[in-house]
Coordinates of N, CA, C and O in Angstrom, one line a residue:
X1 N -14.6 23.3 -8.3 CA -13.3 22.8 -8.4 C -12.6 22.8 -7.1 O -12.9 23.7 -6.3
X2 N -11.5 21.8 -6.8 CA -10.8 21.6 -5.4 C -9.6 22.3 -5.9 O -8.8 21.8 -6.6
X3 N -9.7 23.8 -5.4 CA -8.7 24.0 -5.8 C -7.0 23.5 -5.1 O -7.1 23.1 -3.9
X4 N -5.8 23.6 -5.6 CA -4.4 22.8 -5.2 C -3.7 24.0 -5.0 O -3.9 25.0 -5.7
X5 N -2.5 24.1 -3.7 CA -1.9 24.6 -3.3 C -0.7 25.0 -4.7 O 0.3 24.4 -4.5
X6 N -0.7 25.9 -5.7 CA 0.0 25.6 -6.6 C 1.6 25.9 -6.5 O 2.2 26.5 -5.6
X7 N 2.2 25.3 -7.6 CA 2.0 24.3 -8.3 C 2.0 22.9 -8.1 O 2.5 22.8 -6.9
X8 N 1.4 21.3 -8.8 CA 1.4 20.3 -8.5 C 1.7 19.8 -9.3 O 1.1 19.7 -10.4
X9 N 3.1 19.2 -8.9 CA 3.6 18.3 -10.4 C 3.3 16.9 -10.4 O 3.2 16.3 -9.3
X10 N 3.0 16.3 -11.4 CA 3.0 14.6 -11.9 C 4.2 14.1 -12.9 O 4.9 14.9 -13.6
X11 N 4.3 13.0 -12.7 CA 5.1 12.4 -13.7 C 4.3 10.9 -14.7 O 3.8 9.8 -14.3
X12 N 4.5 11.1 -15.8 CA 3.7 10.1 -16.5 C 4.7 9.0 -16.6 O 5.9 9.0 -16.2
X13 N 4.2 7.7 -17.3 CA 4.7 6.7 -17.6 C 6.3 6.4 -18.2 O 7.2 5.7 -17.9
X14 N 6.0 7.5 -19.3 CA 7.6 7.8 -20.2 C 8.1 8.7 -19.2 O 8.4 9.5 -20.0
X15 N 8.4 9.1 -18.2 CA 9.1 10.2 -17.4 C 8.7 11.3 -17.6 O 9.2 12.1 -16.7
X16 N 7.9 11.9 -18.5 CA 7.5 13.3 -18.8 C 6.6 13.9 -17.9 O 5.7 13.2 -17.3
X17 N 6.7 15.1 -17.6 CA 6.7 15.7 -16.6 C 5.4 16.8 -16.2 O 5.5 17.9 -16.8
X18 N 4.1 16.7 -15.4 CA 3.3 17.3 -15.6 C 3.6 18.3 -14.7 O 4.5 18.2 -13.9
X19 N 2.4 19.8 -14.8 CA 2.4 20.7 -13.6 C 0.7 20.7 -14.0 O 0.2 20.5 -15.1
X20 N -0.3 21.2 -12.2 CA -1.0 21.1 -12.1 C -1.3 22.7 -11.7 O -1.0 23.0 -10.5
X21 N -1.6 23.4 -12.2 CA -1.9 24.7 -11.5 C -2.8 25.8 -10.8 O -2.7 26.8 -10.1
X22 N -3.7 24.9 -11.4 CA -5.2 26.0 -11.0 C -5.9 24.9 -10.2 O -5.9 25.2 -9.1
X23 N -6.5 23.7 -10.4 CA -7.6 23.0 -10.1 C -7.2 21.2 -10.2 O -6.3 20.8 -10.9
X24 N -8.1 20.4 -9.6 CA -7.9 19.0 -9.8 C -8.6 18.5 -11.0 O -8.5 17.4 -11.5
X25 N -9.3 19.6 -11.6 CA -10.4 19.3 -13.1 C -9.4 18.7 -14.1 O -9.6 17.7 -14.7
X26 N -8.1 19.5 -14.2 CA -7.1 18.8 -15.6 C -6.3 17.9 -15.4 O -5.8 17.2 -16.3
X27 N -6.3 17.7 -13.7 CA -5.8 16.2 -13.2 C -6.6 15.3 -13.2 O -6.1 14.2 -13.0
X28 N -7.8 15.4 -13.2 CA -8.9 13.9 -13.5 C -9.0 14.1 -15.2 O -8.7 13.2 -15.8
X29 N -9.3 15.2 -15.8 CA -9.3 15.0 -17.1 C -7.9 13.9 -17.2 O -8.0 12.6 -17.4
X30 N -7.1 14.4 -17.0 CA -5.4 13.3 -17.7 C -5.9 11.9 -16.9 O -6.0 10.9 -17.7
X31 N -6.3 11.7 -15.6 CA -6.6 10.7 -15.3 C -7.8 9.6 -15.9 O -7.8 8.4 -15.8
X32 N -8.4 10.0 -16.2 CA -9.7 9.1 -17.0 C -9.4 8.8 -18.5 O -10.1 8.1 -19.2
X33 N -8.0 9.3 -19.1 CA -7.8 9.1 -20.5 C -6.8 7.7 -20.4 O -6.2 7.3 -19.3
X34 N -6.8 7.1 -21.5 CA -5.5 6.0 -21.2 C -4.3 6.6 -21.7 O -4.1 6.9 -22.9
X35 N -3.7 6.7 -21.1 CA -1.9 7.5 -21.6 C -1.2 5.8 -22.1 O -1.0 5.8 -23.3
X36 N -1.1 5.1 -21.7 CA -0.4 3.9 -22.3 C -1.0 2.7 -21.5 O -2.1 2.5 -21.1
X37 N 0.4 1.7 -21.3 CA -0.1 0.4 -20.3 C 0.5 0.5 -19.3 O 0.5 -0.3 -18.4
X38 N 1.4 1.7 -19.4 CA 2.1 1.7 -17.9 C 1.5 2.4 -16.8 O 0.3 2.6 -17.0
X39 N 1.8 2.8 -15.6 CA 1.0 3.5 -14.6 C 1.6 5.1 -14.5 O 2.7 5.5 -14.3
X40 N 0.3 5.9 -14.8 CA 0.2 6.9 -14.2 C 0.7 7.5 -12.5 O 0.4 6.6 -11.7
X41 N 1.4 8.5 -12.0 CA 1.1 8.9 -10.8 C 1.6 10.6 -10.9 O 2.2 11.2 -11.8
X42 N 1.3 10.9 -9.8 CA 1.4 12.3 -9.4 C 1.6 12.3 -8.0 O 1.6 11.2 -7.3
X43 N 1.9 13.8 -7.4 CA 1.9 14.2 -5.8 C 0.9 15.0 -6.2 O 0.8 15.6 -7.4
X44 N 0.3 15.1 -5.1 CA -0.9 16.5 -5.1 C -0.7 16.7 -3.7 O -1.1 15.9 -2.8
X45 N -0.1 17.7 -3.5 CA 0.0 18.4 -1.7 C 0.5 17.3 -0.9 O -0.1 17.0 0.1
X46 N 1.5 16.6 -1.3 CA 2.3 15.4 -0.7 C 1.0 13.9 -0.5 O 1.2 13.2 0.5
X47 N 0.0 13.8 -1.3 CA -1.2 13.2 -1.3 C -0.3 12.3 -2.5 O 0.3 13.0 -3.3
X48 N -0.2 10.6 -2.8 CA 0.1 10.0 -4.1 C -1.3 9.6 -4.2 O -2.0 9.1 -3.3
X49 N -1.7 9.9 -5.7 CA -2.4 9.2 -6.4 C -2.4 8.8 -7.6 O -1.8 9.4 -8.5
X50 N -2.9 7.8 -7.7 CA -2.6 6.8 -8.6 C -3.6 6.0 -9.7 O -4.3 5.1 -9.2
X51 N -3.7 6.2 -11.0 CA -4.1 6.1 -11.9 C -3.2 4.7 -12.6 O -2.2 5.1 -13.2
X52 N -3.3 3.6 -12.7 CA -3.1 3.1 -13.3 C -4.2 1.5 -14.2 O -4.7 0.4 -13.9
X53 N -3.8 2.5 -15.5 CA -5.1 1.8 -16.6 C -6.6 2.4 -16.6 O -7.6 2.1 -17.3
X54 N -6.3 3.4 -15.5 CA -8.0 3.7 -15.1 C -8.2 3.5 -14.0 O -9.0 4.4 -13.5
X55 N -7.8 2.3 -12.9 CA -7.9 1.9 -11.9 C -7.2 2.1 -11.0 O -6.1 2.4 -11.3
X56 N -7.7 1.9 -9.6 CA -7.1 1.7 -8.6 C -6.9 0.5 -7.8 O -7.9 -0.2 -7.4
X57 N -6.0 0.1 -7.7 CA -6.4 -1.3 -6.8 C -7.2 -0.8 -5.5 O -6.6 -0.2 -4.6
X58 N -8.3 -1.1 -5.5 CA -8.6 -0.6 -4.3 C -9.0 -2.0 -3.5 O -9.1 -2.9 -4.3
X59 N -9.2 -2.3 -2.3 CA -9.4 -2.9 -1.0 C -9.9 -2.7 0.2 O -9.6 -1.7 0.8
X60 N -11.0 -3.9 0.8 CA -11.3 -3.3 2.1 C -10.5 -4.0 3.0 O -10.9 -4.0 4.2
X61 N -9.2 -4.8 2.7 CA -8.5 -5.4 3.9 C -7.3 -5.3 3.6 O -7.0 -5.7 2.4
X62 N -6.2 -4.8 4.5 CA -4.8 -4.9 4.8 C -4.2 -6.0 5.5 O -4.7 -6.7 6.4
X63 N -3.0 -6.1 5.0 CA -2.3 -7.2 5.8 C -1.1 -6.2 6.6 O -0.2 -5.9 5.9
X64 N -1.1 -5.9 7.6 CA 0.3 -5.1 8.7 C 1.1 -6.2 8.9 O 0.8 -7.3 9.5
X65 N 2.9 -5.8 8.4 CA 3.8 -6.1 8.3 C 4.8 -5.5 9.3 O 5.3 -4.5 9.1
X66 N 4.9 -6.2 10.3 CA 5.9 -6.0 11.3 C 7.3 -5.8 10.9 O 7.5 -6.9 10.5
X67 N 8.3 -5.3 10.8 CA 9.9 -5.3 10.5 C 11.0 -4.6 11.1 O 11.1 -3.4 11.5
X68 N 12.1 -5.8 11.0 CA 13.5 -5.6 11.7 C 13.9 -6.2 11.4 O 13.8 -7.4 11.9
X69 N 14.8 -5.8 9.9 CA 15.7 -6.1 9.5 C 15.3 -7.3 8.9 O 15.5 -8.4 9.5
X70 N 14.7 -7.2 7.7 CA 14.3 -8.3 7.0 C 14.6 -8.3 5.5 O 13.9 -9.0 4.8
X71 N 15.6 -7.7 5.1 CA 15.5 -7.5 3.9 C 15.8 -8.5 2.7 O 15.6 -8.3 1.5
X72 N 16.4 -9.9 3.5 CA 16.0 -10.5 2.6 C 14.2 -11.2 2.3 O 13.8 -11.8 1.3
X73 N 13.5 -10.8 3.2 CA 12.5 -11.2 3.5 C 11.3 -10.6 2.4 O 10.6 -11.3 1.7
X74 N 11.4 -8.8 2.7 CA 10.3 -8.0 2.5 C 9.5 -8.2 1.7 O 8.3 -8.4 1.9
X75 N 10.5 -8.1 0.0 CA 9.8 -7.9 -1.4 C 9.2 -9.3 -1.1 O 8.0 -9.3 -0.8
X76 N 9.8 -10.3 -1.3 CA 9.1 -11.6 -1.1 C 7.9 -12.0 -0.6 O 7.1 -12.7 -1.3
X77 N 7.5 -11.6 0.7 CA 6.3 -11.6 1.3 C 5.4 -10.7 0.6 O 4.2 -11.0 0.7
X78 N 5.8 -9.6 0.0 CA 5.1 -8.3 -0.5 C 4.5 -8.9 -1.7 O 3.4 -8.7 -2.0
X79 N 5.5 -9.6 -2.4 CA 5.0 -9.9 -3.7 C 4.3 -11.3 -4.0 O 3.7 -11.5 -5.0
X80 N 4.4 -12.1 -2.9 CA 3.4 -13.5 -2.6 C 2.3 -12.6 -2.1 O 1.4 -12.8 -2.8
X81 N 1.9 -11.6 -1.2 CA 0.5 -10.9 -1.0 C 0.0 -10.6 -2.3 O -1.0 -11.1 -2.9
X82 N 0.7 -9.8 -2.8 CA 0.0 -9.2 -3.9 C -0.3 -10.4 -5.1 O -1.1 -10.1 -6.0
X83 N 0.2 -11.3 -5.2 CA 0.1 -12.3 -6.0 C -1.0 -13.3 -5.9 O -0.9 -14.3 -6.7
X84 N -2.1 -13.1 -5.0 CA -2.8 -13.6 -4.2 C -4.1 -13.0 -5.4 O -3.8 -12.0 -6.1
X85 N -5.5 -13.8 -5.6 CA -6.3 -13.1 -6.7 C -6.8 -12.6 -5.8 O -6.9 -11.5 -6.3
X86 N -7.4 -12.5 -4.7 CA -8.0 -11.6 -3.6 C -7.1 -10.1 -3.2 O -6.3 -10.2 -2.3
X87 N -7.3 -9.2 -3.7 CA -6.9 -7.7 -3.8 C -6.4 -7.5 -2.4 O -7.1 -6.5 -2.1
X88 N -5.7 -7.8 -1.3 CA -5.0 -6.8 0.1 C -4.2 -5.7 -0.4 O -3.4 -5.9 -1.2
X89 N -4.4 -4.6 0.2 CA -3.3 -3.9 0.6 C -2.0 -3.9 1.9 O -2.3 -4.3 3.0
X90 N -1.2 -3.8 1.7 CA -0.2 -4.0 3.3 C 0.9 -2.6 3.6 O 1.6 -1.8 3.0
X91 N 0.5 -3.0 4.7 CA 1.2 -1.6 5.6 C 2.2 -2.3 6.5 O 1.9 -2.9 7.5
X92 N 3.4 -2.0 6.0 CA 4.7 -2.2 6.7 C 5.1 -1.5 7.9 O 4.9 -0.3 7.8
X93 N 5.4 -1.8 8.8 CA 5.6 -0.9 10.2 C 7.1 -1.2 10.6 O 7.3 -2.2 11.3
X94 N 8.1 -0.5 10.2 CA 9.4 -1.1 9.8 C 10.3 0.1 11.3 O 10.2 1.3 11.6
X95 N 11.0 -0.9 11.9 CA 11.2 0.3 13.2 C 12.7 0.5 12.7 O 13.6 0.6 13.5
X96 N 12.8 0.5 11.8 CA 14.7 1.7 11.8 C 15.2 0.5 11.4 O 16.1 0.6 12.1
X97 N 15.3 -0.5 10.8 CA 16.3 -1.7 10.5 C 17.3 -1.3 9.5 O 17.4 -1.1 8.3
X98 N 18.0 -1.4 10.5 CA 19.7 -0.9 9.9 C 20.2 -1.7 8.6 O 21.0 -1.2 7.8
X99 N 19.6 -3.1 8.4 CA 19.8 -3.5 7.0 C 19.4 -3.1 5.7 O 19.5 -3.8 4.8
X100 N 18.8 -1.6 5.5 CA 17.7 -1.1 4.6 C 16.1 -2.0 4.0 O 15.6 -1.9 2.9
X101 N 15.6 -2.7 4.9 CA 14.6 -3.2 5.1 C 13.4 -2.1 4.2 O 12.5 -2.3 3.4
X102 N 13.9 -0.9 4.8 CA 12.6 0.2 4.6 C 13.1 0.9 3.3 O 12.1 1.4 2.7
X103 N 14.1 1.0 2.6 CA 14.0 1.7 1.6 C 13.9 0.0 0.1 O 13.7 0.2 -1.1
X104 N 13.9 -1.1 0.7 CA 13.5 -2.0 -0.1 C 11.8 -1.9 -0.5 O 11.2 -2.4 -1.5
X105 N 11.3 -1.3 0.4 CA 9.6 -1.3 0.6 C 9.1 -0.3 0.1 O 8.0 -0.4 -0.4
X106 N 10.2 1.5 0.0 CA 10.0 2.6 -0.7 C 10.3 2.3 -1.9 O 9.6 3.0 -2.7
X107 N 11.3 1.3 -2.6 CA 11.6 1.0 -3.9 C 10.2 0.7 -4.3 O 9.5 1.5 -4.9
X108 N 9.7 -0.7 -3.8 CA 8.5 -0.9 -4.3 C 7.3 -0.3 -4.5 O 6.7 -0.4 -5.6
X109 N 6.9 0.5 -3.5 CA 6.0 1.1 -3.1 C 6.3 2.5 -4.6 O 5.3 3.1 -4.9
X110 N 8.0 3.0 -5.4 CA 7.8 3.8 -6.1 C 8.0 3.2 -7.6 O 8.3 3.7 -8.7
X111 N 7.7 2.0 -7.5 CA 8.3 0.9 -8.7 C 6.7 0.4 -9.2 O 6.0 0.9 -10.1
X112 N 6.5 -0.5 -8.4 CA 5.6 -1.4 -8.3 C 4.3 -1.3 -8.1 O 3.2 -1.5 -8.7
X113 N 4.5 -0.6 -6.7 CA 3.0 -0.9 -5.5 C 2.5 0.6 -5.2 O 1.9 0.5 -4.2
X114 N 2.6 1.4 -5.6 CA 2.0 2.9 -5.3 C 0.7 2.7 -4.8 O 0.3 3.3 -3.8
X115 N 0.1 2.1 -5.3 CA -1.2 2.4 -5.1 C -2.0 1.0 -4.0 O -3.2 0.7 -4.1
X116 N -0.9 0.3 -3.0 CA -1.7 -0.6 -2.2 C -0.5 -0.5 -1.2 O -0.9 -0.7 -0.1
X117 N 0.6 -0.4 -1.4 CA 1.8 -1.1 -0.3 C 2.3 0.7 0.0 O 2.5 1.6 -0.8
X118 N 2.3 0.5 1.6 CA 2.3 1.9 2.5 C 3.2 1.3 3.8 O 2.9 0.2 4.3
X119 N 4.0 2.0 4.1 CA 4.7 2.0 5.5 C 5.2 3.0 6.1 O 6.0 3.9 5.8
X120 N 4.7 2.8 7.1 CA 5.4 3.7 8.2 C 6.9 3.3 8.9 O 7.5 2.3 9.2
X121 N 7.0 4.4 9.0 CA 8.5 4.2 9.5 C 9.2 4.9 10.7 O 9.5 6.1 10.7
X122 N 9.2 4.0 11.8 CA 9.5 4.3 12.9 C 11.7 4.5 13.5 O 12.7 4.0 13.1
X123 N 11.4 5.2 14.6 CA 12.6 5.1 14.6 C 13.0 4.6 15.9 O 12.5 4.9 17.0
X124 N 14.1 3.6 15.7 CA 14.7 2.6 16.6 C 13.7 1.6 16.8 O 12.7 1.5 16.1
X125 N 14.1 0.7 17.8 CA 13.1 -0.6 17.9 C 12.0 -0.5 18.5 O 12.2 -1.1 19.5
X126 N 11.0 -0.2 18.6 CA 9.8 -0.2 19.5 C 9.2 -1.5 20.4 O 8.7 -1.6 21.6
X127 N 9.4 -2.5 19.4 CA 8.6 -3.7 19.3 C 7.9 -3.8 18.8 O 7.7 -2.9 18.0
X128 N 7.0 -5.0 18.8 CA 6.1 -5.7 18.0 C 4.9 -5.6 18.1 O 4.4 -5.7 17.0
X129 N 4.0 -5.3 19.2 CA 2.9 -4.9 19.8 C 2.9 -3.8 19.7 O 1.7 -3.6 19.5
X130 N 3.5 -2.8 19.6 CA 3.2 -1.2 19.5 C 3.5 -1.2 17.8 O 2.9 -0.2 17.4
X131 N 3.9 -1.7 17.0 CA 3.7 -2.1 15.7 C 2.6 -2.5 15.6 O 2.1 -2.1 14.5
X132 N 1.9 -3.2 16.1 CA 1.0 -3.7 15.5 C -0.5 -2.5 16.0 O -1.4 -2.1 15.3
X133 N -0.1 -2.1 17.3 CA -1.1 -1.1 17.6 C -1.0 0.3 16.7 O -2.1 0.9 16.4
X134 N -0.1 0.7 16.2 CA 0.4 1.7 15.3 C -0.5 1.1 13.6 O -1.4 1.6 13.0
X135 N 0.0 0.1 13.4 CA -0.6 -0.5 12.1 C -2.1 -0.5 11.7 O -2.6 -0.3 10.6
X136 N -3.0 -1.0 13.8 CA -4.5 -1.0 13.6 C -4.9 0.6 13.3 O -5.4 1.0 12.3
X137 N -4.4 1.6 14.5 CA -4.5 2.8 14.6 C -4.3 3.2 13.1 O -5.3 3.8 12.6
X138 N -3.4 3.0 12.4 CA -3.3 3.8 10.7 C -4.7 2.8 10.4 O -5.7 3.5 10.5
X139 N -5.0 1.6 10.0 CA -5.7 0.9 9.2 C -7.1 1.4 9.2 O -7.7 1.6 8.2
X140 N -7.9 1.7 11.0 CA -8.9 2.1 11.2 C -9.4 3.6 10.7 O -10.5 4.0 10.3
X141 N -7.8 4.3 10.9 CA -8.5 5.9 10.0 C -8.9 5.8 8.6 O -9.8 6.5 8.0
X142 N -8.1 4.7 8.0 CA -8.2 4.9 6.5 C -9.7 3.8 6.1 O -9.9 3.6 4.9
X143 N -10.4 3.2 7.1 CA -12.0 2.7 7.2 C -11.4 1.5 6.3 O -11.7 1.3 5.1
X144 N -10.6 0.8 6.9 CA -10.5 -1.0 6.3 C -11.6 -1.8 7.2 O -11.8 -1.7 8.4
X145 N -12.2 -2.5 6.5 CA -12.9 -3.5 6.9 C -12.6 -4.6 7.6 O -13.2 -5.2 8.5
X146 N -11.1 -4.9 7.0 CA -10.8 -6.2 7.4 C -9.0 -6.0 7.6 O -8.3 -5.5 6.7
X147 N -8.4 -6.3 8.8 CA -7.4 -6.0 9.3 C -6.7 -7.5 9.7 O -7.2 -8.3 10.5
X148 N -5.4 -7.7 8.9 CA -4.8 -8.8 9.0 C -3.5 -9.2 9.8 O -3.2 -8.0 10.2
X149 N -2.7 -9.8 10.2 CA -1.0 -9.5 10.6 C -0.7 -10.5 10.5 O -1.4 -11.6 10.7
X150 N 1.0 -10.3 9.7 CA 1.3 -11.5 9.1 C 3.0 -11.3 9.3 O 3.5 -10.2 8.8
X151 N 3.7 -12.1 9.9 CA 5.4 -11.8 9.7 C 6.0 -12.1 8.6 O 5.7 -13.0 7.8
X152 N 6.9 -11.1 8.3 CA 7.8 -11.3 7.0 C 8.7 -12.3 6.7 O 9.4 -12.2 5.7
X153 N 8.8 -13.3 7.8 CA 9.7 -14.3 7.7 C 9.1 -15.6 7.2 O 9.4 -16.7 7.4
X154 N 8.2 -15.2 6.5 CA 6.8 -16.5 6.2 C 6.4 -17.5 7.2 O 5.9 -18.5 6.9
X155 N 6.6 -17.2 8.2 CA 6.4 -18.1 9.5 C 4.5 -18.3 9.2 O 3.9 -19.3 9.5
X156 N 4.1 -17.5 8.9 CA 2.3 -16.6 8.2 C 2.5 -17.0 7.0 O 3.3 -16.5 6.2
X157 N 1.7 -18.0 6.6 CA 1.7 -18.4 5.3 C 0.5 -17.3 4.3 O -0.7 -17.6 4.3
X158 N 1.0 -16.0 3.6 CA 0.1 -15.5 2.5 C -1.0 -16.0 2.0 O -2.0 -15.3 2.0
X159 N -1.0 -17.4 1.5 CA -1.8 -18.2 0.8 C -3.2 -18.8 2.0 O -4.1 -19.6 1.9
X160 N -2.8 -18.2 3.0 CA -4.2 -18.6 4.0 C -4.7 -17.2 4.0 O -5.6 -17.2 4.8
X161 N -4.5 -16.1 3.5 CA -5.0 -15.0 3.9 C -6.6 -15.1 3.3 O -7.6 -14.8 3.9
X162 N -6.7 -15.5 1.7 CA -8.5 -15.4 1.2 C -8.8 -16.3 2.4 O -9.3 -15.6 3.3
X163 N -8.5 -17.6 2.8 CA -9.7 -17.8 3.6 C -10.0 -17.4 4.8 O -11.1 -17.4 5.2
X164 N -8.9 -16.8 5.5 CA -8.9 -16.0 6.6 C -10.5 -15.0 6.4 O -11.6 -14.7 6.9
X165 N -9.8 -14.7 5.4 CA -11.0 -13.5 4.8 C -12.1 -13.9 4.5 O -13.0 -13.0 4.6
X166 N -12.3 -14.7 4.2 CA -13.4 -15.8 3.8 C -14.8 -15.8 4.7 O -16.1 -15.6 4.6
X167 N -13.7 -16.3 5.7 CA -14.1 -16.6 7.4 C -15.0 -15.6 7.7 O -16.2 -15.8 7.6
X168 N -14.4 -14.5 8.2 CA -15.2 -13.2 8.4 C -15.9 -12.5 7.3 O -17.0 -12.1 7.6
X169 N -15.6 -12.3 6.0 CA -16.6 -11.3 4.9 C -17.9 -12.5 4.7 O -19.0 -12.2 4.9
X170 N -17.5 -13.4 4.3 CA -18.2 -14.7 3.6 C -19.1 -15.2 4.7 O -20.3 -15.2 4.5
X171 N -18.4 -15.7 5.9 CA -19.3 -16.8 6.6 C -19.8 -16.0 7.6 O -20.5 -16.6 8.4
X172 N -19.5 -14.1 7.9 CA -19.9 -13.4 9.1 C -19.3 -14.1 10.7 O -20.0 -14.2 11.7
X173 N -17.7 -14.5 10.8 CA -17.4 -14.2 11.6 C -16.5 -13.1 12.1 O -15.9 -12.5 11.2
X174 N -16.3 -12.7 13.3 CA -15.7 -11.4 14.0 C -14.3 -11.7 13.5 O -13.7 -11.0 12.6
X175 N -14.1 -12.4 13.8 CA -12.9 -12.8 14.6 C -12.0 -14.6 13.5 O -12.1 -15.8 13.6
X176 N -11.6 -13.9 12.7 CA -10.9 -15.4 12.2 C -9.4 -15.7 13.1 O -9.2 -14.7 13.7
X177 N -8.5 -16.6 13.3 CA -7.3 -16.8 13.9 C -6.9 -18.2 12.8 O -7.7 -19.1 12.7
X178 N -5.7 -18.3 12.1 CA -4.6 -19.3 11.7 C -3.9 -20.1 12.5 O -2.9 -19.7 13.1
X179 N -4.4 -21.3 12.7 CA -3.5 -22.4 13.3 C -3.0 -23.1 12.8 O -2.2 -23.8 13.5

């Protein structure tokens, strides 16, 4: 057993409220059962995981989201990705945008997307290029295959991303580019 720094609480679908005390054994037990149609989650040692239906969405490619101050933008692009039948994950790199850009992305991320949509959150402006180097750097620890970048102003059309992907998983190139 792995044992957990105790205690570790979860919260189920209806709001009710787990504790996790001894081991991860009674948290995969609850996790392998179906509790309803809604989604399971928990914190385990500030770790989210996510059970929902059984599954995880899981993925070998992210799309990194650059942002400043996009908030009419974010959910939109987030939810044209995920709307996509080809599974991405996306990692927001949001540098302080004073318009709440980033707590639009934590709504989601505690609503919606737990288990594929992640952001970091930087403070003040950095730019775009150290965003994007920050995004590869997170993407490569977490062993993605396939690393994408796309702006939130749809200027990056979503709907090219399977073939993007296509390109490289499908046809074995390195290197795909959108023109």
């Amino acid at each position: 057993a792995i044992i957990m720094d105790p205690p570790s609480y979860g919260r189920g679908a209806n709001g009710e409220v787990w504790k996790f005390e001894d081991n991860i054994g009674d948290l995969v037990e609850l996790c392998t059962k179906v509790l309803s149609d809604k989604p399971l989650f928990f914190l385990i040692n500030s770790y989210l995981c996510i059970a929902k239906d059984n599954k995880m969405h899981k993925s070998d490619s992210i799309v990194i989201i650059p942002t400043y101050n996009e908030k009419e933008n974010i959910a939109k692009i987030i939810r044209a990705v995920f709307a996509l039948d080809k599974c991405f994950h996306i990692l927001v790199i949001d540098d302080g945008s004073p318009d709440g850009t980033a707590a639009i992305v934590r709504g989601l991320m505690a609503t919606e997307y737990y288990d594929r949509l992640f952001i970091i959150e930087r403070q003040g402006k950095l730019g775009l290029g150290t965003a994007y180097i920050a995004g590869f750097k997170w993407a490569l620890e977490r062993d993605y295959d396939y690393i994408f970048e796309m702006d939130a102003d749809f200027s990056h059309d979503p709907q090219d991303l399977p073939r993007l992907y296509a390109a490289c998983h499908d046809e074995g190139f390195d290197v795909a580019v959108g023109s």
